[in-house]
Amino acid sequence: MPASLTKEAREHAKALGQQLSSTLQSAIKQGGPVAGIRVCKEAAMPIAQSLSQDGWEVGRTSLRVRNPDNAPDTWEREQLRRFAEAMSASVAKGPLEATQWNEKTQTFRYMKAIGTGEVCTTCHGVDIADPVKAAISQHYPEDSATGFSEGDLRGAFTLFWRPEPVPADPAQ
Ligand code: HEC
């Protein structure tokens, strides 16, 4: 396995977290949480896509998703369950991560747990204000990403890497 993959994955996950967070914060500051939901809906995917370069696919997932496109696959669900257990048992020391190298396909996967902070409960919490609730069900009729408390596992960054095909040598 290429030695730098875990390091690169951490950097990409961090970049995604930072860009989402600053986009969300400025949207909430300008238009409140209802505007935040619309901006999240429009911006989350393009931000993830803009960071998906050089063989990487960068995204987020959860055991309870808001956007069905973020639903976990079998490996992701296993890691999320493990993260949730570690967090509820308070045994988590440092960041909760998972990596997987597939020798056969030469591909790499990485996940990092995302906890629920206080601001997150505005849109993912137990007591959500009525206008926010209405905006969520308007944009995400199948939402199941509410009911989280501060300190709960909200989800995870999930990254996939495959080697990029080597371009054909024009000299040959
Ligand atoms: C203004 C409302 C709002 C706030 C505040 C908010 N989110 Fe979200 N969150 C959303 C929306 C809307 C989506 C769906 C985005 C999409 O369509 O991909 C989402 C999706 C997610 C996802 C992807 C998985 C899924 O459920 O689809 C994670 C993980 C997540 N949020 C974590 C957080 C965390 C952690 C915080 C606090 C730092 C937070 N959110 C704060 C509205 C919010």
PDB file of C-alpha atoms and ligand atoms in Angstrom:
ATOM      1  CA  MET A   1       0.000   0.000   0.000  1.00  0.00           C
ATOM      2  CA  PRO A   2       1.395   3.447  -0.898  1.00  0.00           C
ATOM      3  CA  ALA A   3       2.686   4.875   2.383  1.00  0.00           C
ATOM      4  CA  SER A   4       1.186   8.353   2.018  1.00  0.00           C
ATOM      5  CA  LEU A   5      -2.469   7.292   1.581  1.00  0.00           C
ATOM      6  CA  THR A   6      -3.598   7.575   5.196  1.00  0.00           C
ATOM      7  CA  LYS A   7      -1.947  10.958   5.534  1.00  0.00           C
ATOM      8  CA  GLU A   8      -3.549  12.204   2.309  1.00  0.00           C
ATOM      9  CA  ALA A   9      -6.943  10.843   3.379  1.00  0.00           C
ATOM     10  CA  ARG A  10      -6.705  12.748   6.676  1.00  0.00           C
ATOM     11  CA  GLU A  11      -5.877  15.944   4.807  1.00  0.00           C
ATOM     12  CA  HIS A  12      -8.798  15.536   2.389  1.00  0.00           C
ATOM     13  CA  ALA A  13     -11.232  14.752   5.230  1.00  0.00           C
ATOM     14  CA  LYS A  14     -10.033  17.823   7.086  1.00  0.00           C
ATOM     15  CA  ALA A  15     -10.433  20.024   4.004  1.00  0.00           C
ATOM     16  CA  LEU A  16     -13.977  18.754   3.443  1.00  0.00           C
ATOM     17  CA  GLY A  17     -14.873  19.382   7.092  1.00  0.00           C
ATOM     18  CA  GLN A  18     -13.456  22.896   7.007  1.00  0.00           C
ATOM     19  CA  GLN A  19     -15.143  23.904   3.753  1.00  0.00           C
ATOM     20  CA  LEU A  20     -18.523  22.530   4.822  1.00  0.00           C
ATOM     21  CA  SER A  21     -18.234  24.191   8.193  1.00  0.00           C
ATOM     22  CA  SER A  22     -17.345  27.639   6.833  1.00  0.00           C
ATOM     23  CA  THR A  23     -20.089  27.446   4.178  1.00  0.00           C
ATOM     24  CA  LEU A  24     -22.635  26.426   6.800  1.00  0.00           C
ATOM     25  CA  GLN A  25     -21.544  29.068   9.282  1.00  0.00           C
ATOM     26  CA  SER A  26     -21.755  31.943   6.808  1.00  0.00           C
ATOM     27  CA  ALA A  27     -25.161  30.725   5.531  1.00  0.00           C
ATOM     28  CA  ILE A  28     -26.546  30.577   9.077  1.00  0.00           C
ATOM     29  CA  LYS A  29     -25.084  33.972   9.900  1.00  0.00           C
ATOM     30  CA  GLN A  30     -26.735  35.530   6.857  1.00  0.00           C
ATOM     31  CA  GLY A  31     -30.080  33.775   6.759  1.00  0.00           C
ATOM     32  CA  GLY A  32     -30.473  31.562   9.842  1.00  0.00           C
ATOM     33  CA  PRO A  33     -30.780  27.769   9.953  1.00  0.00           C
ATOM     34  CA  VAL A  34     -33.531  27.581   7.312  1.00  0.00           C
ATOM     35  CA  ALA A  35     -31.176  29.216   4.786  1.00  0.00           C
ATOM     36  CA  GLY A  36     -28.450  26.902   6.122  1.00  0.00           C
ATOM     37  CA  ILE A  37     -30.449  23.866   5.025  1.00  0.00           C
ATOM     38  CA  ARG A  38     -30.875  25.187   1.500  1.00  0.00           C
ATOM     39  CA  VAL A  39     -27.193  26.118   1.234  1.00  0.00           C
ATOM     40  CA  CYS A  40     -26.163  22.706   2.614  1.00  0.00           C
ATOM     41  CA  LYS A  41     -28.346  21.016   0.041  1.00  0.00           C
ATOM     42  CA  GLU A  42     -26.874  23.009  -2.815  1.00  0.00           C
ATOM     43  CA  ALA A  43     -23.253  23.115  -1.661  1.00  0.00           C
ATOM     44  CA  ALA A  44     -22.454  19.821   0.111  1.00  0.00           C
ATOM     45  CA  MET A  45     -22.189  17.717  -3.038  1.00  0.00           C
ATOM     46  CA  PRO A  46     -20.230  20.250  -5.184  1.00  0.00           C
ATOM     47  CA  ILE A  47     -17.769  20.823  -2.314  1.00  0.00           C
ATOM     48  CA  ALA A  48     -17.199  17.069  -1.984  1.00  0.00           C
ATOM     49  CA  GLN A  49     -16.827  16.753  -5.742  1.00  0.00           C
ATOM     50  CA  SER A  50     -14.332  19.606  -5.981  1.00  0.00           C
ATOM     51  CA  LEU A  51     -12.143  17.785  -3.444  1.00  0.00           C
ATOM     52  CA  SER A  52     -12.444  14.470  -5.281  1.00  0.00           C
ATOM     53  CA  GLN A  53      -9.278  14.624  -7.377  1.00  0.00           C
ATOM     54  CA  ASP A  54      -6.188  12.524  -8.082  1.00  0.00           C
ATOM     55  CA  GLY A  55      -8.034   9.249  -7.704  1.00  0.00           C
ATOM     56  CA  TRP A  56      -9.874  10.266  -4.511  1.00  0.00           C
ATOM     57  CA  GLU A  57     -13.605  10.244  -3.831  1.00  0.00           C
ATOM     58  CA  VAL A  58     -14.485  12.274  -0.765  1.00  0.00           C
ATOM     59  CA  GLY A  59     -17.834  12.248   1.021  1.00  0.00           C
ATOM     60  CA  ARG A  60     -19.836  11.761   4.209  1.00  0.00           C
ATOM     61  CA  THR A  61     -22.048   8.998   5.480  1.00  0.00           C
ATOM     62  CA  SER A  62     -24.066   8.068   8.558  1.00  0.00           C
ATOM     63  CA  LEU A  63     -26.164   5.281  10.074  1.00  0.00           C
ATOM     64  CA  ARG A  64     -29.079   7.760   9.857  1.00  0.00           C
ATOM     65  CA  VAL A  65     -28.818   9.922   6.763  1.00  0.00           C
ATOM     66  CA  ARG A  66     -30.502  13.105   5.682  1.00  0.00           C
ATOM     67  CA  ASN A  67     -29.541  12.725   2.021  1.00  0.00           C
ATOM     68  CA  PRO A  68     -30.164   9.149   0.799  1.00  0.00           C
ATOM     69  CA  ASP A  69     -27.148   9.538  -1.544  1.00  0.00           C
ATOM     70  CA  ASN A  70     -24.991   9.419   1.604  1.00  0.00           C
ATOM     71  CA  ALA A  71     -26.255   6.000   2.748  1.00  0.00           C
ATOM     72  CA  PRO A  72     -23.467   3.656   3.928  1.00  0.00           C
ATOM     73  CA  ASP A  73     -22.459   0.409   2.239  1.00  0.00           C
ATOM     74  CA  THR A  74     -21.663  -2.748   4.221  1.00  0.00           C
ATOM     75  CA  TRP A  75     -18.087  -1.818   5.162  1.00  0.00           C
ATOM     76  CA  GLU A  76     -19.086   1.737   6.072  1.00  0.00           C
ATOM     77  CA  ARG A  77     -21.973   0.501   8.230  1.00  0.00           C
ATOM     78  CA  GLU A  78     -19.603  -1.808  10.141  1.00  0.00           C
ATOM     79  CA  GLN A  79     -17.160   1.016  10.847  1.00  0.00           C
ATOM     80  CA  LEU A  80     -19.977   3.389  11.868  1.00  0.00           C
ATOM     81  CA  ARG A  81     -21.279   0.792  14.360  1.00  0.00           C
ATOM     82  CA  ARG A  82     -17.787   0.401  15.783  1.00  0.00           C
ATOM     83  CA  PHE A  83     -17.374   4.202  16.069  1.00  0.00           C
ATOM     84  CA  ALA A  84     -20.792   4.544  17.749  1.00  0.00           C
ATOM     85  CA  GLU A  85     -19.955   1.849  20.295  1.00  0.00           C
ATOM     86  CA  ALA A  86     -16.595   3.404  21.097  1.00  0.00           C
ATOM     87  CA  MET A  87     -18.190   6.831  21.538  1.00  0.00           C
ATOM     88  CA  SER A  88     -21.078   5.668  23.703  1.00  0.00           C
ATOM     89  CA  ALA A  89     -18.703   3.688  25.905  1.00  0.00           C
ATOM     90  CA  SER A  90     -16.418   6.754  26.077  1.00  0.00           C
ATOM     91  CA  VAL A  91     -13.478   4.545  25.231  1.00  0.00           C
ATOM     92  CA  ALA A  92     -12.535   6.716  22.258  1.00  0.00           C
ATOM     93  CA  LYS A  93      -9.002   8.002  22.613  1.00  0.00           C
ATOM     94  CA  GLY A  94      -8.093  10.426  19.863  1.00  0.00           C
ATOM     95  CA  PRO A  95      -9.825  10.398  16.489  1.00  0.00           C
ATOM     96  CA  LEU A  96     -11.793   7.314  15.485  1.00  0.00           C
ATOM     97  CA  GLU A  97     -10.568   6.113  12.135  1.00  0.00           C
ATOM     98  CA  ALA A  98     -10.727   3.081   9.896  1.00  0.00           C
ATOM     99  CA  THR A  99      -8.587   2.124   6.912  1.00  0.00           C
ATOM    100  CA  GLN A 100      -8.755  -0.700   4.416  1.00  0.00           C
ATOM    101  CA  TRP A 101      -6.273  -1.630   1.704  1.00  0.00           C
ATOM    102  CA  ASN A 102      -7.501  -4.017  -0.980  1.00  0.00           C
ATOM    103  CA  GLU A 103      -4.471  -5.809  -2.412  1.00  0.00           C
ATOM    104  CA  LYS A 104      -6.394  -7.295  -5.317  1.00  0.00           C
ATOM    105  CA  THR A 105      -7.919  -4.059  -6.641  1.00  0.00           C
ATOM    106  CA  GLN A 106      -5.103  -1.854  -5.252  1.00  0.00           C
ATOM    107  CA  THR A 107      -7.724   0.448  -3.754  1.00  0.00           C
ATOM    108  CA  PHE A 108      -7.885   2.166  -0.389  1.00  0.00           C
ATOM    109  CA  ARG A 109     -10.686   3.252   1.929  1.00  0.00           C
ATOM    110  CA  TYR A 110     -10.621   5.580   4.890  1.00  0.00           C
ATOM    111  CA  MET A 111     -13.232   6.737   7.397  1.00  0.00           C
ATOM    112  CA  LYS A 112     -13.151   9.217  10.248  1.00  0.00           C
ATOM    113  CA  ALA A 113     -15.904   9.668  12.834  1.00  0.00           C
ATOM    114  CA  ILE A 114     -17.812  12.975  13.078  1.00  0.00           C
ATOM    115  CA  GLY A 115     -19.264  13.811  16.479  1.00  0.00           C
ATOM    116  CA  THR A 116     -22.348  15.936  17.132  1.00  0.00           C
ATOM    117  CA  GLY A 117     -21.499  19.428  18.355  1.00  0.00           C
ATOM    118  CA  GLU A 118     -23.926  21.878  19.899  1.00  0.00           C
ATOM    119  CA  VAL A 119     -24.509  23.824  16.628  1.00  0.00           C
ATOM    120  CA  CYS A 120     -25.333  20.600  14.828  1.00  0.00           C
ATOM    121  CA  THR A 121     -28.374  20.001  17.048  1.00  0.00           C
ATOM    122  CA  THR A 122     -30.136  22.995  15.434  1.00  0.00           C
ATOM    123  CA  CYS A 123     -30.715  20.765  12.402  1.00  0.00           C
ATOM    124  CA  HIS A 124     -29.915  17.249  13.660  1.00  0.00           C
ATOM    125  CA  GLY A 125     -31.048  17.420  17.301  1.00  0.00           C
ATOM    126  CA  VAL A 126     -34.016  16.313  19.370  1.00  0.00           C
ATOM    127  CA  ASP A 127     -35.895  19.626  19.674  1.00  0.00           C
ATOM    128  CA  ILE A 128     -35.836  21.244  16.257  1.00  0.00           C
ATOM    129  CA  ALA A 129     -37.639  24.568  15.730  1.00  0.00           C
ATOM    130  CA  ASP A 130     -40.778  24.296  13.567  1.00  0.00           C
ATOM    131  CA  PRO A 131     -39.534  26.387  10.592  1.00  0.00           C
ATOM    132  CA  VAL A 132     -36.321  24.333  10.509  1.00  0.00           C
ATOM    133  CA  LYS A 133     -38.333  21.093  10.673  1.00  0.00           C
ATOM    134  CA  ALA A 134     -40.515  22.299   7.807  1.00  0.00           C
ATOM    135  CA  ALA A 135     -37.494  23.182   5.653  1.00  0.00           C
ATOM    136  CA  ILE A 136     -35.934  19.777   6.332  1.00  0.00           C
ATOM    137  CA  SER A 137     -39.053  17.868   5.317  1.00  0.00           C
ATOM    138  CA  GLN A 138     -39.485  20.070   2.245  1.00  0.00           C
ATOM    139  CA  HIS A 139     -35.968  19.362   0.958  1.00  0.00           C
ATOM    140  CA  TYR A 140     -35.481  15.882   2.464  1.00  0.00           C
ATOM    141  CA  PRO A 141     -38.809  14.048   2.688  1.00  0.00           C
ATOM    142  CA  GLU A 142     -36.979  10.841   3.715  1.00  0.00           C
ATOM    143  CA  ASP A 143     -34.815  12.484   6.395  1.00  0.00           C
ATOM    144  CA  SER A 144     -33.736  10.288   9.291  1.00  0.00           C
ATOM    145  CA  ALA A 145     -30.880  12.483  10.555  1.00  0.00           C
ATOM    146  CA  THR A 146     -32.554  14.005  13.626  1.00  0.00           C
ATOM    147  CA  GLY A 147     -32.627  12.963  17.280  1.00  0.00           C
ATOM    148  CA  PHE A 148     -28.887  13.380  17.863  1.00  0.00           C
ATOM    149  CA  SER A 149     -27.530  14.782  21.134  1.00  0.00           C
ATOM    150  CA  GLU A 150     -24.261  16.563  21.723  1.00  0.00           C
ATOM    151  CA  GLY A 151     -21.460  13.972  21.868  1.00  0.00           C
ATOM    152  CA  ASP A 152     -23.291  11.358  19.775  1.00  0.00           C
ATOM    153  CA  LEU A 153     -21.732   9.985  16.624  1.00  0.00           C
ATOM    154  CA  ARG A 154     -23.355  12.010  13.809  1.00  0.00           C
ATOM    155  CA  GLY A 155     -21.602  10.224  10.965  1.00  0.00           C
ATOM    156  CA  ALA A 156     -18.229   9.968   9.277  1.00  0.00           C
ATOM    157  CA  PHE A 157     -16.094  11.250   6.486  1.00  0.00           C
ATOM    158  CA  THR A 158     -15.662   8.468   3.991  1.00  0.00           C
ATOM    159  CA  LEU A 159     -12.966   8.388   1.335  1.00  0.00           C
ATOM    160  CA  PHE A 160     -12.054   6.045  -1.454  1.00  0.00           C
ATOM    161  CA  TRP A 161      -8.877   5.997  -3.528  1.00  0.00           C
ATOM    162  CA  ARG A 162      -8.005   4.156  -6.687  1.00  0.00           C
ATOM    163  CA  PRO A 163      -4.783   4.510  -8.664  1.00  0.00           C
ATOM    164  CA  GLU A 164      -5.281   6.780 -11.642  1.00  0.00           C
ATOM    165  CA  PRO A 165      -4.641   5.147 -14.999  1.00  0.00           C
ATOM    166  CA  VAL A 166      -1.175   6.004 -16.291  1.00  0.00           C
ATOM    167  CA  PRO A 167      -1.633   8.117 -19.440  1.00  0.00           C
ATOM    168  CA  ALA A 168      -0.460   6.471 -22.644  1.00  0.00           C
ATOM    169  CA  ASP A 169       3.036   7.550 -23.646  1.00  0.00           C
ATOM    170  CA  PRO A 170       2.654   9.544 -26.893  1.00  0.00           C
ATOM    171  CA  ALA A 171       6.212   8.639 -27.909  1.00  0.00           C
ATOM    172  CA  GLN A 172       5.336   4.969 -28.344  1.00  0.00           C
TER     173      GLN A 172
HETATM  174  C1  HEC B   1     -28.502  24.452   8.976  1.00  0.00           C
HETATM  175  C2  HEC B   1     -28.801  23.064   9.222  1.00  0.00           C
HETATM  176  C3  HEC B   1     -27.651  22.117   9.513  1.00  0.00           C
HETATM  177  C4  HEC B   1     -26.732  22.227  10.526  1.00  0.00           C
HETATM  178  C5  HEC B   1     -26.590  23.313  11.571  1.00  0.00           C
HETATM  179  C6  HEC B   1     -25.892  21.038  10.409  1.00  0.00           C
HETATM  180  N1  HEC B   1     -26.301  20.248   9.358  1.00  0.00           N
HETATM  181 FE1  HEC B   1     -25.543  18.441   8.835  1.00  0.00          FE
HETATM  182  N2  HEC B   1     -26.772  18.357   7.267  1.00  0.00           N
HETATM  183  C7  HEC B   1     -27.694  19.333   6.935  1.00  0.00           C
HETATM  184  C8  HEC B   1     -28.233  19.034   5.623  1.00  0.00           C
HETATM  185  C9  HEC B   1     -29.259  19.844   4.877  1.00  0.00           C
HETATM  186  C10 HEC B   1     -27.592  17.838   5.185  1.00  0.00           C
HETATM  187  C11 HEC B   1     -27.772  17.111   3.858  1.00  0.00           C
HETATM  188  C12 HEC B   1     -26.695  17.585   2.893  1.00  0.00           C
HETATM  189  C13 HEC B   1     -26.741  16.864   1.568  1.00  0.00           C
HETATM  190  O1  HEC B   1     -27.755  16.974   0.859  1.00  0.00           O
HETATM  191  O2  HEC B   1     -25.744  16.188   1.233  1.00  0.00           O
HETATM  192  C14 HEC B   1     -26.687  17.461   6.243  1.00  0.00           C
HETATM  193  C15 HEC B   1     -25.901  16.316   6.188  1.00  0.00           C
HETATM  194  C16 HEC B   1     -24.974  15.966   7.136  1.00  0.00           C
HETATM  195  C17 HEC B   1     -24.133  14.780   7.065  1.00  0.00           C
HETATM  196  C18 HEC B   1     -24.069  13.755   5.927  1.00  0.00           C
HETATM  197  C19 HEC B   1     -24.868  12.517   6.199  1.00  0.00           C
HETATM  198  C20 HEC B   1     -26.356  12.711   6.000  1.00  0.00           C
HETATM  199  O3  HEC B   1     -27.064  12.692   7.011  1.00  0.00           O
HETATM  200  O4  HEC B   1     -26.807  12.893   4.838  1.00  0.00           O
HETATM  201  C21 HEC B   1     -23.354  14.793   8.188  1.00  0.00           C
HETATM  202  C22 HEC B   1     -22.314  13.761   8.579  1.00  0.00           C
HETATM  203  C23 HEC B   1     -23.691  16.000   8.914  1.00  0.00           C
HETATM  204  N3  HEC B   1     -24.690  16.679   8.258  1.00  0.00           N
HETATM  205  C24 HEC B   1     -23.079  16.385  10.095  1.00  0.00           C
HETATM  206  C25 HEC B   1     -23.294  17.614  10.705  1.00  0.00           C
HETATM  207  C26 HEC B   1     -22.499  18.087  11.830  1.00  0.00           C
HETATM  208  C27 HEC B   1     -21.376  17.325  12.496  1.00  0.00           C
HETATM  209  C28 HEC B   1     -22.970  19.339  12.138  1.00  0.00           C
HETATM  210  C29 HEC B   1     -22.452  20.309  13.193  1.00  0.00           C
HETATM  211  C30 HEC B   1     -21.063  20.714  13.043  1.00  0.00           C
HETATM  212  C31 HEC B   1     -24.069  19.634  11.206  1.00  0.00           C
HETATM  213  N4  HEC B   1     -24.216  18.561  10.356  1.00  0.00           N
HETATM  214  C32 HEC B   1     -24.828  20.781  11.241  1.00  0.00           C
HETATM  215  C33 HEC B   1     -28.066  20.416   7.700  1.00  0.00           C
HETATM  216  C34 HEC B   1     -27.368  20.879   8.790  1.00  0.00           C
END
